[in-house]
XYZ file of C-alpha atoms in Angstrom:
714
model
C 16.264 1.610 6.150
C 19.838 1.216 7.157
C 19.600 4.021 9.602
C 16.477 2.462 11.223
C 18.293 -0.871 11.591
C 21.263 0.752 13.313
C 19.201 3.107 15.429
C 19.579 3.460 19.142
C 22.126 2.923 21.804
C 22.817 -0.298 23.554
C 20.338 0.262 26.359
C 17.531 1.262 24.006
C 17.973 -1.858 21.921
C 17.877 -4.054 24.954
C 14.730 -2.305 26.285
C 12.950 -2.625 23.021
C 13.765 -6.340 22.690
C 12.812 -6.943 26.312
C 9.515 -5.051 25.944
C 8.511 -6.925 22.839
C 9.375 -10.345 24.398
C 7.520 -9.546 27.649
C 4.531 -8.238 25.748
C 4.098 -11.302 23.572
C 4.548 -13.729 26.421
C 2.070 -11.768 28.674
C -0.439 -11.579 25.842
C -0.184 -15.285 25.320
C -0.634 -15.884 29.106
C -3.747 -13.766 29.349
C -5.352 -14.533 25.984
C -8.167 -17.024 26.325
C -8.900 -19.663 23.821
C -10.792 -17.981 20.863
C -14.498 -18.534 20.835
C -14.324 -20.664 23.960
C -17.737 -22.370 24.639
C -19.762 -21.207 27.510
C -22.181 -24.157 27.306
C -21.022 -27.662 28.189
C -22.543 -31.020 28.250
C -23.267 -32.728 31.543
C -23.326 -36.587 31.720
C -23.746 -36.904 27.873
C -26.597 -34.280 27.638
C -26.003 -30.904 26.041
C -28.934 -28.484 26.493
C -29.042 -25.887 23.616
C -32.775 -25.068 23.893
C -32.012 -21.495 24.875
C -29.422 -20.799 22.172
C -29.582 -20.729 18.360
C -26.605 -22.607 16.935
C -27.943 -22.044 13.440
C -26.976 -18.371 13.859
C -24.113 -18.723 16.350
C -21.908 -21.872 15.940
C -20.939 -23.555 19.121
C -17.866 -25.549 19.936
C -18.949 -28.761 21.673
C -17.293 -29.350 25.037
C -18.048 -31.127 28.236
C -18.935 -34.658 29.319
C -19.647 -37.348 26.739
C -20.707 -40.947 27.411
C -17.577 -43.071 27.063
C -17.501 -46.854 26.168
C -13.884 -47.943 26.435
C -12.751 -50.922 24.358
C -16.246 -51.086 22.770
C -17.271 -50.321 19.233
C -20.968 -49.705 19.586
C -23.489 -48.579 16.937
C -26.464 -46.352 17.827
C -28.652 -49.422 17.756
C -26.278 -51.170 20.173
C -26.434 -48.189 22.548
C -30.226 -47.922 22.324
C -30.629 -51.715 23.164
C -28.340 -51.378 26.056
C -30.218 -48.373 27.380
C -33.521 -50.162 26.831
C -32.224 -53.025 28.960
C -31.528 -50.419 31.742
C -27.796 -50.231 31.118
C -26.186 -47.056 32.272
C -22.683 -46.167 31.137
C -21.624 -44.278 34.313
C -18.434 -43.457 32.467
C -17.880 -39.928 31.140
C -14.962 -38.259 29.499
C -14.318 -34.532 28.800
C -14.172 -33.477 25.236
C -11.983 -32.236 23.717
C -9.310 -34.361 25.343
C -7.283 -37.475 24.639
C -8.121 -40.565 26.603
C -4.386 -40.871 27.268
C -3.907 -40.816 31.087
C -7.630 -40.705 31.826
C -8.583 -42.968 34.737
C -11.056 -45.849 34.405
C -11.700 -48.326 37.176
C -8.624 -47.088 38.967
C -6.269 -47.503 36.022
C -4.740 -44.985 33.633
C -5.556 -45.528 30.080
C -2.861 -45.756 27.401
C -2.992 -43.771 24.182
C -3.752 -46.797 21.978
C -7.067 -48.508 21.882
C -10.630 -47.878 20.731
C -13.798 -46.450 22.223
C -17.268 -45.152 21.443
C -18.383 -41.639 22.350
C -22.033 -40.435 22.689
C -23.727 -37.099 23.405
C -27.323 -36.038 23.071
C -27.974 -32.474 22.044
C -31.290 -30.773 22.779
C -32.079 -28.132 20.205
C -34.225 -25.027 20.354
C -37.457 -24.897 18.330
C -35.809 -22.648 15.785
C -32.837 -24.899 15.160
C -35.020 -28.030 14.544
C -36.189 -26.796 11.165
C -32.726 -25.504 10.161
C -30.073 -27.337 8.108
C -27.163 -27.857 10.545
C -23.564 -28.898 10.110
C -20.786 -30.365 12.121
C -17.172 -29.196 11.478
C -15.027 -32.171 12.397
C -11.342 -31.623 13.102
C -8.512 -34.184 12.745
C -9.479 -36.972 15.216
C -6.839 -39.463 16.150
C -6.734 -41.567 14.149
C -9.807 -43.289 12.548
C -13.443 -42.759 13.263
C -17.062 -43.222 12.274
C -19.817 -40.649 12.995
C -23.593 -41.357 13.279
C -26.069 -38.510 13.596
C -29.529 -39.629 14.689
C -28.598 -43.224 13.761
C -27.431 -42.340 10.258
C -23.826 -42.962 9.325
C -22.631 -39.565 7.918
C -18.838 -39.805 7.955
C -16.042 -42.409 8.082
C -12.328 -41.403 8.044
C -9.806 -44.242 7.956
C -10.841 -47.700 9.098
C -11.942 -48.324 12.621
C -10.789 -51.688 14.051
C -10.214 -53.591 17.332
C -6.488 -54.085 16.749
C -3.637 -52.530 14.841
C -3.940 -54.956 11.897
C -7.526 -54.008 11.197
C -7.304 -50.265 11.987
C -6.150 -47.926 9.127
C -5.292 -44.412 10.340
C -6.022 -41.290 8.397
C -6.138 -37.550 9.163
C -8.705 -35.217 7.583
C -10.975 -32.324 8.443
C -14.604 -32.884 7.433
C -17.800 -30.896 7.165
C -20.963 -32.856 7.346
C -24.590 -31.570 6.969
C -27.857 -32.963 8.434
C -31.492 -31.942 9.075
C -32.516 -32.452 12.751
C -36.327 -32.705 12.357
C -36.458 -33.664 16.000
C -36.015 -31.828 19.342
C -32.747 -33.561 19.949
C -29.636 -34.886 18.024
C -27.758 -37.937 19.021
C -24.079 -38.020 18.092
C -22.341 -41.452 18.228
C -18.663 -41.695 17.298
C -16.404 -44.776 17.128
C -12.672 -43.876 17.482
C -9.705 -46.121 17.177
C -5.957 -45.407 17.533
C -3.084 -47.877 17.417
C -0.428 -45.844 15.630
C 0.025 -42.604 17.756
C 0.947 -41.930 21.294
C -2.504 -40.405 22.048
C -5.996 -40.998 20.702
C -9.447 -39.610 20.992
C -11.187 -36.367 20.201
C -8.426 -33.869 21.088
C -9.829 -30.818 19.182
C -13.189 -29.034 19.246
C -16.131 -30.319 17.154
C -18.131 -27.256 16.077
C -21.937 -27.308 15.555
C -23.764 -24.650 13.702
C -25.790 -23.573 10.630
C -24.633 -25.155 7.443
C -24.048 -21.757 5.653
C -22.157 -20.174 8.514
C -19.798 -23.236 9.063
C -19.313 -23.512 5.354
C -18.136 -19.941 5.029
C -15.952 -20.305 8.067
C -14.308 -23.391 6.701
C -13.690 -21.804 3.359
C -12.137 -18.756 4.908
C -9.813 -20.943 7.015
C -8.814 -22.862 3.962
C -8.225 -19.626 1.988
C -6.062 -18.172 4.792
C -3.957 -21.429 5.075
C -3.594 -21.502 1.322
C -2.318 -17.952 1.323
C 0.257 -18.566 3.947
C 1.260 -21.884 2.275
C 1.624 -20.354 -1.139
C 3.667 -17.429 0.245
C 6.038 -19.726 2.105
C 6.479 -22.050 -0.870
C 7.073 -19.169 -3.354
C 9.533 -17.386 -1.097
C 11.380 -20.676 -0.450
C 11.674 -21.647 -4.128
C 12.673 -18.123 -4.965
C 15.619 -18.132 -2.522
C 16.650 -21.538 -3.672
C 16.894 -20.279 -7.230
C 18.930 -17.310 -6.051
C 21.366 -19.675 -4.428
C 21.492 -21.732 -7.626
C 22.528 -18.649 -9.578
C 25.002 -17.328 -6.975
C 26.414 -20.135 -4.801
C 28.928 -18.086 -3.050
C 26.440 -16.850 -0.407
C 24.751 -19.852 1.358
C 22.311 -17.662 3.290
C 19.594 -17.935 0.637
C 20.091 -21.750 0.534
C 19.314 -22.304 4.230
C 16.641 -19.544 4.241
C 14.988 -21.123 1.216
C 15.154 -24.675 2.734
C 13.694 -23.322 5.993
C 10.802 -21.503 4.254
C 10.110 -24.329 1.820
C 9.960 -26.968 4.636
C 7.572 -25.020 6.744
C 5.492 -24.257 3.697
C 5.119 -28.013 3.206
C 4.503 -28.418 6.908
C 1.570 -25.980 6.658
C -0.067 -28.484 4.236
C 0.069 -31.116 7.015
C -1.515 -29.148 9.855
C -4.551 -26.952 10.454
C -7.149 -27.682 7.672
C -4.885 -30.608 6.353
C -4.805 -29.160 2.857
C -2.664 -32.063 1.629
C -5.189 -34.781 2.521
C -8.080 -32.581 1.059
C -6.222 -32.564 -2.365
C -4.745 -36.069 -2.003
C -7.082 -38.155 0.093
C -4.924 -41.307 -0.237
C -1.691 -39.711 0.888
C 0.031 -42.282 3.180
C -0.595 -41.425 6.839
C 2.790 -42.626 8.134
C 4.636 -40.629 5.425
C 2.621 -37.548 6.358
C 3.688 -37.811 10.010
C 7.347 -38.532 9.128
C 7.596 -35.478 6.947
C 6.020 -33.324 9.620
C 8.472 -34.545 12.308
C 11.504 -34.481 10.071
C 10.741 -30.752 9.370
C 10.355 -29.995 13.134
C 13.632 -31.903 13.902
C 15.687 -30.226 11.197
C 14.353 -26.721 11.634
C 16.563 -25.783 14.490
C 19.783 -26.856 12.734
C 18.807 -25.147 9.449
C 17.936 -21.846 11.182
C 21.290 -22.050 13.125
C 23.161 -22.409 9.780
C 21.261 -19.494 8.310
C 22.054 -17.326 11.324
C 25.704 -18.276 11.025
C 25.740 -17.000 7.348
C 24.070 -13.764 8.203
C 26.213 -13.023 11.336
C 29.498 -15.059 11.151
C 31.442 -15.890 14.412
C 28.318 -15.762 16.589
C 27.699 -19.496 16.841
C 30.248 -21.341 18.821
C 31.863 -24.514 17.433
C 30.572 -26.661 20.214
C 26.964 -25.552 19.640
C 27.401 -25.942 15.883
C 28.621 -29.707 16.256
C 26.186 -30.420 19.091
C 23.121 -29.244 17.134
C 24.276 -31.244 14.091
C 24.597 -34.435 16.170
C 21.273 -34.004 17.942
C 19.380 -33.090 14.742
C 20.883 -36.041 12.957
C 19.960 -38.457 15.707
C 16.391 -37.198 15.899
C 15.909 -37.510 12.165
C 17.214 -41.084 12.145
C 14.800 -42.067 14.832
C 11.852 -40.485 12.931
C 12.909 -42.235 9.716
C 13.502 -45.651 11.249
C 10.852 -45.875 14.050
C 7.093 -46.140 13.675
C 4.824 -43.172 14.680
C 3.874 -44.722 17.986
C 7.507 -44.270 19.074
C 8.695 -40.981 17.664
C 5.427 -39.212 18.485
C 6.334 -39.693 22.152
C 9.434 -37.559 21.458
C 7.413 -34.411 20.594
C 8.107 -32.659 23.979
C 11.953 -33.458 23.501
C 11.759 -32.143 19.895
C 10.032 -29.025 21.096
C 12.668 -28.473 23.802
C 15.495 -28.764 21.228
C 13.939 -26.325 18.750
C 13.250 -23.827 21.564
C 16.828 -24.097 22.847
C 18.037 -23.432 19.277
C 15.950 -20.277 19.041
C 16.902 -19.097 22.537
C 20.538 -19.525 21.878
C 20.211 -17.694 18.598
C 18.311 -14.872 20.269
C 21.119 -14.383 22.707
C 23.418 -14.097 19.739
C 21.091 -11.660 18.125
C 20.963 -9.625 21.233
C 24.779 -9.301 21.267
C 24.672 -8.463 17.534
C 22.044 -5.844 18.131
C 24.107 -4.345 20.975
C 27.054 -4.106 18.600
C 24.792 -2.475 16.024
C 25.098 -5.147 13.350
C 22.723 -4.240 10.500
C 19.556 -6.217 10.585
C 20.150 -7.735 14.015
C 17.461 -5.822 15.844
C 14.671 -6.792 13.197
C 15.976 -10.326 13.202
C 15.647 -10.450 17.036
C 12.130 -8.976 17.118
C 10.696 -11.243 14.547
C 12.442 -14.286 16.089
C 10.614 -13.520 19.392
C 7.306 -13.601 17.461
C 8.192 -16.849 15.785
C 9.367 -18.314 19.198
C 6.028 -17.533 20.860
C 4.014 -19.143 17.967
C 6.156 -22.214 17.844
C 5.916 -22.653 21.643
C 2.188 -22.409 21.422
C 2.049 -25.079 18.671
C 4.060 -27.487 20.808
C 1.751 -26.776 23.787
C -1.268 -27.125 21.492
C -0.251 -30.472 20.112
C 0.542 -31.675 23.688
C -3.009 -30.542 24.769
C -1.565 -27.908 27.044
C -2.949 -24.899 24.970
C -6.323 -24.195 23.429
C -4.992 -21.641 20.985
C -4.917 -23.362 17.517
C -2.035 -23.775 15.113
C -0.278 -20.367 15.010
C 3.214 -21.265 13.822
C 2.432 -20.796 10.029
C 1.389 -17.222 10.633
C 4.347 -16.494 12.909
C 6.758 -18.135 10.521
C 5.247 -16.099 7.677
C 6.011 -12.896 9.518
C 9.565 -14.214 10.268
C 9.962 -15.161 6.612
C 8.884 -11.829 5.276
C 11.253 -9.950 7.585
C 14.159 -12.215 6.613
C 13.332 -11.779 2.888
C 13.630 -8.072 3.385
C 17.001 -8.576 5.148
C 18.277 -10.815 2.379
C 17.003 -8.453 -0.323
C 18.918 -5.626 1.474
C 21.936 -7.754 1.460
C 21.662 -8.704 -2.210
C 20.890 -5.114 -3.157
C 23.915 -3.929 -1.286
C 26.160 -6.601 -2.725
C 24.923 -5.839 -6.334
C 25.428 -2.148 -5.734
C 29.003 -2.753 -4.492
C 29.749 -4.920 -7.503
C 28.365 -2.375 -9.907
C 30.324 0.383 -8.074
C 33.594 -1.678 -8.263
C 32.879 -2.525 -11.898
C 32.273 1.055 -12.697
C 35.436 2.180 -10.943
C 37.417 -0.438 -12.729
C 35.876 0.552 -16.046
C 36.625 4.195 -15.357
C 40.266 3.364 -14.480
C 40.611 1.313 -17.607
C 39.183 4.120 -19.702
C 41.576 6.585 -18.156
C 44.520 4.291 -18.741
C 43.310 3.925 -22.415
C 42.940 7.688 -22.871
C 46.474 8.155 -21.388
C 47.877 5.815 -24.074
C 46.191 7.703 -26.939
C 48.200 10.110 -28.990
C 48.011 13.826 -28.255
C 46.214 14.592 -31.609
C 43.270 12.474 -30.634
C 43.196 14.072 -27.136
C 43.156 17.503 -28.618
C 40.468 16.510 -31.057
C 38.292 15.284 -28.185
C 38.972 18.427 -26.188
C 38.077 20.402 -29.318
C 34.807 18.487 -29.759
C 33.964 19.026 -26.239
C 34.619 22.663 -26.428
C 32.555 22.728 -29.672
C 29.632 21.008 -27.907
C 29.967 23.425 -24.984
C 30.004 26.318 -27.469
C 26.790 24.961 -29.170
C 25.148 24.668 -25.722
C 26.099 28.196 -24.986
C 24.861 29.335 -28.382
C 21.609 27.597 -27.751
C 21.229 29.028 -24.355
C 22.011 32.520 -25.825
C 19.357 32.059 -28.543
C 16.817 31.089 -25.876
C 17.787 34.156 -23.852
C 17.325 36.325 -26.872
C 13.846 34.751 -27.473
C 12.940 35.346 -23.803
C 14.157 38.979 -24.102
C 12.186 39.383 -27.308
C 9.110 38.096 -25.615
C 9.577 40.445 -22.812
C 10.032 43.365 -25.132
C 6.862 42.376 -27.009
C 4.898 42.259 -23.735
C 6.299 45.612 -22.723
C 5.410 46.933 -26.240
C 1.876 45.656 -25.751
C 1.506 47.283 -22.345
C 3.053 50.516 -23.698
C 0.743 50.554 -26.708
C -2.347 50.100 -24.663
C -1.392 52.576 -21.945
C 0.147 55.271 -24.131
C -3.193 56.597 -25.472
C -5.042 56.821 -22.267
C -2.087 58.344 -20.506
C -1.596 60.927 -23.249
C -5.221 61.740 -23.124
C -5.135 62.098 -19.350
C -2.054 64.370 -19.616
C -3.822 66.606 -22.101
C -6.825 66.855 -19.819
C -4.635 67.688 -16.806
C -2.857 70.466 -18.702
C -6.133 71.869 -19.761
C -7.310 71.997 -16.338
C -4.049 73.546 -15.126
C -4.007 76.159 -17.943
C -7.663 77.014 -17.342
C -8.347 76.649 -21.134
C -12.067 76.195 -20.592
C -12.782 76.346 -16.896
C -16.429 75.596 -17.544
C -15.434 72.071 -18.834
C -13.134 71.229 -15.905
C -15.614 68.783 -14.464
C -15.933 67.003 -17.763
C -12.163 66.847 -18.064
C -11.907 65.380 -14.529
C -14.459 62.745 -15.535
C -12.329 61.761 -18.519
C -9.276 61.507 -16.262
C -11.248 59.390 -13.843
C -12.581 57.118 -16.588
C -9.195 56.575 -18.104
C -7.675 55.875 -14.688
C -10.275 53.151 -14.169
C -9.641 51.752 -17.633
C -5.828 51.579 -17.087
C -6.388 49.932 -13.712
C -8.754 47.371 -15.230
C -6.305 46.747 -18.090
C -3.495 46.028 -15.618
C -5.729 43.732 -13.559
C -6.814 41.842 -16.742
C -3.232 41.445 -17.924
C -2.124 40.076 -14.571
C -5.144 37.760 -14.344
C -4.474 36.422 -17.816
C -0.867 35.808 -17.083
C -1.943 33.763 -13.927
C -4.371 31.762 -15.986
C -1.774 30.924 -18.601
C 0.712 29.734 -15.967
C -1.823 27.730 -14.114
C -1.693 29.831 -10.927
C -5.478 30.391 -10.675
C -7.348 27.881 -8.457
C -10.827 26.592 -9.211
C -13.554 25.431 -6.812
C -15.345 22.886 -8.972
C -18.827 21.524 -8.085
C -21.864 20.205 -9.992
C -24.202 23.031 -11.064
C -27.452 22.992 -12.988
C -26.715 25.134 -16.142
C -30.346 26.419 -16.285
C -30.111 27.781 -12.754
C -26.735 29.273 -13.367
C -27.941 31.127 -16.482
C -31.124 32.395 -14.726
C -29.047 33.837 -11.845
C -26.591 35.395 -14.411
C -29.408 36.962 -16.368
C -31.106 38.296 -13.248
C -27.784 39.824 -12.084
C -26.805 41.653 -15.319
C -30.245 42.369 -16.779
C -30.282 46.015 -15.577
C -26.723 46.594 -16.713
C -27.522 45.592 -20.289
C -30.809 47.356 -20.448
C -29.235 50.590 -18.993
C -26.842 50.474 -22.019
C -30.013 50.758 -24.212
C -30.085 47.138 -25.286
C -32.688 44.363 -25.100
C -31.378 41.433 -22.993
C -32.985 37.956 -23.466
C -32.561 34.537 -22.028
C -33.797 31.512 -24.054
C -33.988 27.896 -22.975
C -36.364 24.906 -23.108
C -38.748 25.216 -20.216
C -38.977 21.414 -19.567
C -35.269 21.352 -18.843
C -35.617 23.591 -15.874
C -37.058 20.890 -13.631
C -36.791 17.675 -15.720
C -34.318 14.909 -15.233
C -32.659 15.789 -18.555
C -31.549 19.233 -17.265
C -27.796 19.441 -18.032
C -25.389 19.592 -15.024
C -21.841 20.764 -15.423
C -18.963 20.559 -12.941
C -17.811 24.185 -12.804
C -16.423 27.007 -10.744
C -19.522 29.263 -11.002
C -17.719 32.505 -10.169
C -14.987 31.935 -12.746
C -17.422 30.827 -15.524
C -19.691 33.846 -14.657
C -16.579 36.039 -15.271
C -15.949 34.369 -18.726
C -19.634 34.737 -19.665
C -19.757 38.411 -18.599
C -16.727 39.090 -20.812
C -18.738 37.727 -23.788
C -21.798 39.825 -22.858
C -19.685 42.898 -22.298
C -18.020 42.353 -25.646
C -21.523 42.098 -27.315
C -22.544 45.274 -25.538
C -19.470 47.108 -26.892
C -20.196 46.287 -30.486
C -24.017 46.510 -30.508
C -25.625 50.011 -31.043
C -28.462 51.201 -28.818
C -31.718 49.521 -29.542
C -30.014 46.272 -30.386
C -30.457 42.797 -28.748
C -28.142 40.603 -26.679
C -29.482 37.104 -26.417
C -28.208 34.201 -24.267
C -29.383 30.738 -25.236
C -28.922 27.190 -23.973
C -28.862 23.990 -26.014
C -27.752 20.413 -25.471
C -25.809 18.338 -27.933
C -24.264 14.876 -27.826
C -20.968 13.941 -29.359
C -19.383 10.467 -29.120
C -21.858 9.458 -26.261
C -20.918 12.715 -24.209
C -23.534 15.319 -23.605
C -22.476 19.046 -23.933
C -24.242 22.091 -22.654
C -23.805 24.813 -25.290
C -24.215 28.388 -23.988
C -24.422 30.998 -26.758
C -24.183 34.780 -26.609
C -25.732 36.512 -29.653
C -25.706 40.203 -30.538
C -27.123 42.253 -33.326
C -24.122 44.494 -33.721
C -21.682 45.207 -36.471
C -20.333 41.595 -36.760
C -16.862 40.219 -37.330
C -15.185 39.422 -40.677
C -15.038 35.621 -41.008
C -11.296 35.667 -41.838
C -10.642 37.242 -38.363
C -12.722 34.855 -36.269
C -9.681 32.628 -35.532
C -7.729 35.632 -34.186
C -10.147 37.390 -31.916
C -9.302 35.139 -28.979
C -5.616 35.930 -29.215
C -3.947 38.087 -26.526
C -4.176 41.832 -27.183
C -6.153 41.439 -30.486
C -8.913 43.954 -31.032
C -11.072 44.511 -34.087
C -12.322 47.933 -35.142
C -15.030 48.235 -37.666
C -13.707 50.227 -40.660
C -15.330 53.554 -40.917
C -16.606 53.445 -37.440
C -15.278 54.960 -34.201
C -12.946 52.527 -32.321
C -14.452 50.810 -29.395
C -12.253 51.071 -26.331
C -11.071 47.879 -24.734
C -7.927 45.988 -23.472
C -8.146 43.198 -26.005
C -7.831 40.663 -23.103
C -11.467 39.839 -22.372
C -11.832 37.063 -25.005
C -8.393 35.577 -24.145
C -9.447 35.341 -20.545
C -12.699 33.759 -21.499
C -10.954 31.126 -23.513
C -8.491 30.184 -20.669
C -11.367 29.786 -18.112
C -13.514 27.696 -20.447
C -10.526 25.451 -21.391
C -9.843 24.932 -17.675
C -13.410 23.476 -17.415
C -12.652 20.993 -20.306
C -14.731 22.981 -22.830
C -14.292 25.054 -25.877
C -15.336 28.504 -27.097
C -15.791 29.658 -30.705
C -17.210 32.578 -32.607
C -19.495 32.780 -35.641
C -20.319 35.848 -37.860
C -20.930 36.814 -41.434
C -19.287 40.233 -40.837
C -22.710 42.184 -41.247
C -25.478 40.974 -39.004
C -23.972 40.510 -35.573
C -21.855 37.634 -33.950
C -22.569 34.458 -31.998
C -20.085 33.288 -29.346
C -20.685 29.633 -28.186
C -19.377 28.028 -25.085
C -19.405 24.216 -25.128
C -19.097 22.386 -21.701
C -19.145 18.630 -20.957
C -22.036 17.459 -18.776
C -22.094 14.832 -16.129
C -24.709 12.128 -15.470
C -27.504 13.666 -13.632
C -28.465 10.974 -11.004
C -31.095 11.573 -8.408
C -31.529 15.254 -9.189
C-alpha cells in the first residue's frame, strides 16, 4: 500500500490527477439528466395516450396552467372555465416561479399560486392503480387529483402568518377510472428565497414507484448510516488518543454530512419525525455547509502540516464564523439567498486544498495522491449539488455518495496512520524492553548467567537428541521399506537366475522355452510389483489426482462385468453380477461421485484377489445393495468368492501394506501384497470404506461402501 501511494514520478502524478479531474468534469458536462422526460405538456395538457405510465414511470414536465396569487380549488377552476375564463398564463415545470415574467414584471420568490395540468391516459392506464411521487415542494402545498384532496404538506396561506412551511417527500395513490386525470396544486412560500415546484413530479404505476421509492430510501439510509458510524468511530478514537487531532476533524466532517444526508434527498428526518421544525432543519443544513470548508482545512492541516498558509487559515476561520452567525441569527428568507456565496466559499476551500495536495503528491508525501483523487470526486459532486439547488443542474443530490467515497478513502488513510503509529510504538516499546532486559541480564551474577547458558545448551541438546531420534526412525523406516522390496524381489530374481543358468549350461535344452517363459513371467511380476509399490506411495502421499463425476453405480458395475467377464471365465471360474432390476432405470438407482477409472482399478484388485484364492470351478460374484445410515444412502458393492477363505483373526491385517496370507498346507499364491492396500487408499479417497468378511473355510466377502448423492432429474 505504501509503495502504491508513493508510486510515480512528479510528471506521472500530475498527469494522473489532471486526467481524473478532466474526465470527471467532462463526464458531468456531457451527462444528461437521468431519465429525462421525452413527453412534455403543452398549455396545461399532457397527452399520454400513446404511452403506458403504469409500466414506465414518467417525470412530468412542460407547461402547466398558472394562477398567480390565487388559491383555487378544482371546483373554482371548473366554474371559471365554465364561464369562459382562460388562464392564458403558463409556467414550465419543474422550475421556481422566482424571476418568471408575468404581465411584464419579474415575480419574487415569495407568494402563492395554483398549478393545474390535465393528463390524458391510454386505455390500459385507465384501469390501473397509479401513483404520484412528490418531491420536496417549496414550501407548503395541497394536491387534488380529479377533484379529490389526496395530500397536504404544511399549511397553505395567503400571507406569512397563515402559511406554515414543511418539507417532505410523498407517494400518493389513486385510481383514474377516466380517460384523463386533472392535477391541481396550491403552493405557498413565504420563508425561502424561491418557491414553486422545483423538482420533477413522477407519475407511474403504484408498484413500480413504490419499489423505486423504497430503493432510494434504502440507498440513502446506507450512505447516512455509513457516514454516521464512521464519524462516531473517529470521534471515539480522538477521545481515547487526543494527541492526534486528525480523527477529531475527520469525525466531525463525516458526522455533519451524515446528518445533512438526513435533510436532503428523500428527507429521511421528516419521514421519521414529521413535526421536526422546518426552520431548524434549514439552519442545520446551512450551518453544515458553511463550516465544512473550515473543518476540512483543519483536517488537511493535521494530515499534511505546513501546507496551509497562516493568512488562509485565519481568513477561512473569519469567513466561516461570519456565515455561521448570519445563518443562526437571520431567518431563512435571508440566509437562503447566500447559497451561491456559500458554495463559492466551499469550492474555494477545496480548490486551495487540492493545490496543496498536488504539491504534496509531487513531493511524494504518503497518501497525498489518493487524497487528491478522491477530493476531485467530492468537489465535482458538491459543485453539482450547489448547481442543483440553484436550479442550474438536473442531476439530483450527489454529494452524499461523493462524500461517502471521500470518507472511505480518508478512513483508509487514517487507519494506515494509526497502524503505522501503533507499530512504531510497539517497536519502540519492544526495543526499550529489550534494552532493559539486557541491562538486567548484565547486572546478574555470573553463576546465574552460566546456569542460563547451561539450560540453553541442555535445551539445544534435547532438540538435537529429538532430531537424532527422528532421523533414526526415518532411517529405520527406509530400511524396512528396502527390506520389503528385497524380500519380495529376492525369490523371483533367484528363480530367474536359476533358469538363466540352466539355459546357459544346457541342462535340459528341450525345456529352454519353458525356462524362458518362467523368466518372462517373473520379469512381468517384478515390473508390476514395482509399479504397484510406486503407485501406493503416491496414494499415501496424496499425489494421485482424481476426476470425480456423478456415475450410476448400476451402469458402472455392468460395464465392469462386461469388460472382465472373459478374463474371469478363462481362469475356470463362474463370474456373476447381481443387483435389483428395478434400480437400473428407476429414480432410486444409486448415484456416486467417483473417478470411474480409479474405482475400477480398486474393484479389479478385489476380483483379482478372489481369482487367486478360488480353485477352478469356483464362483466369483459381484453384488450391489443400498443401505441408509444417519439419513445418508450408501451403495455397497460386494465381491464374494468360494475360495479357501481367510481366518477371522487376520481380517484386520489383510489391508496392510505387504501383508499376504498363505493357506496352511496349500501352495502359496504369488502376489505383491499391495493390491488390497491400494484398494483401501482409493476407496477412502472417495469417502468410503472397505472391509472383509470370512469364516476361514467357505470363501470371503469384500464390501466397498460408497456415499450416494441425491439423484435429481435422472
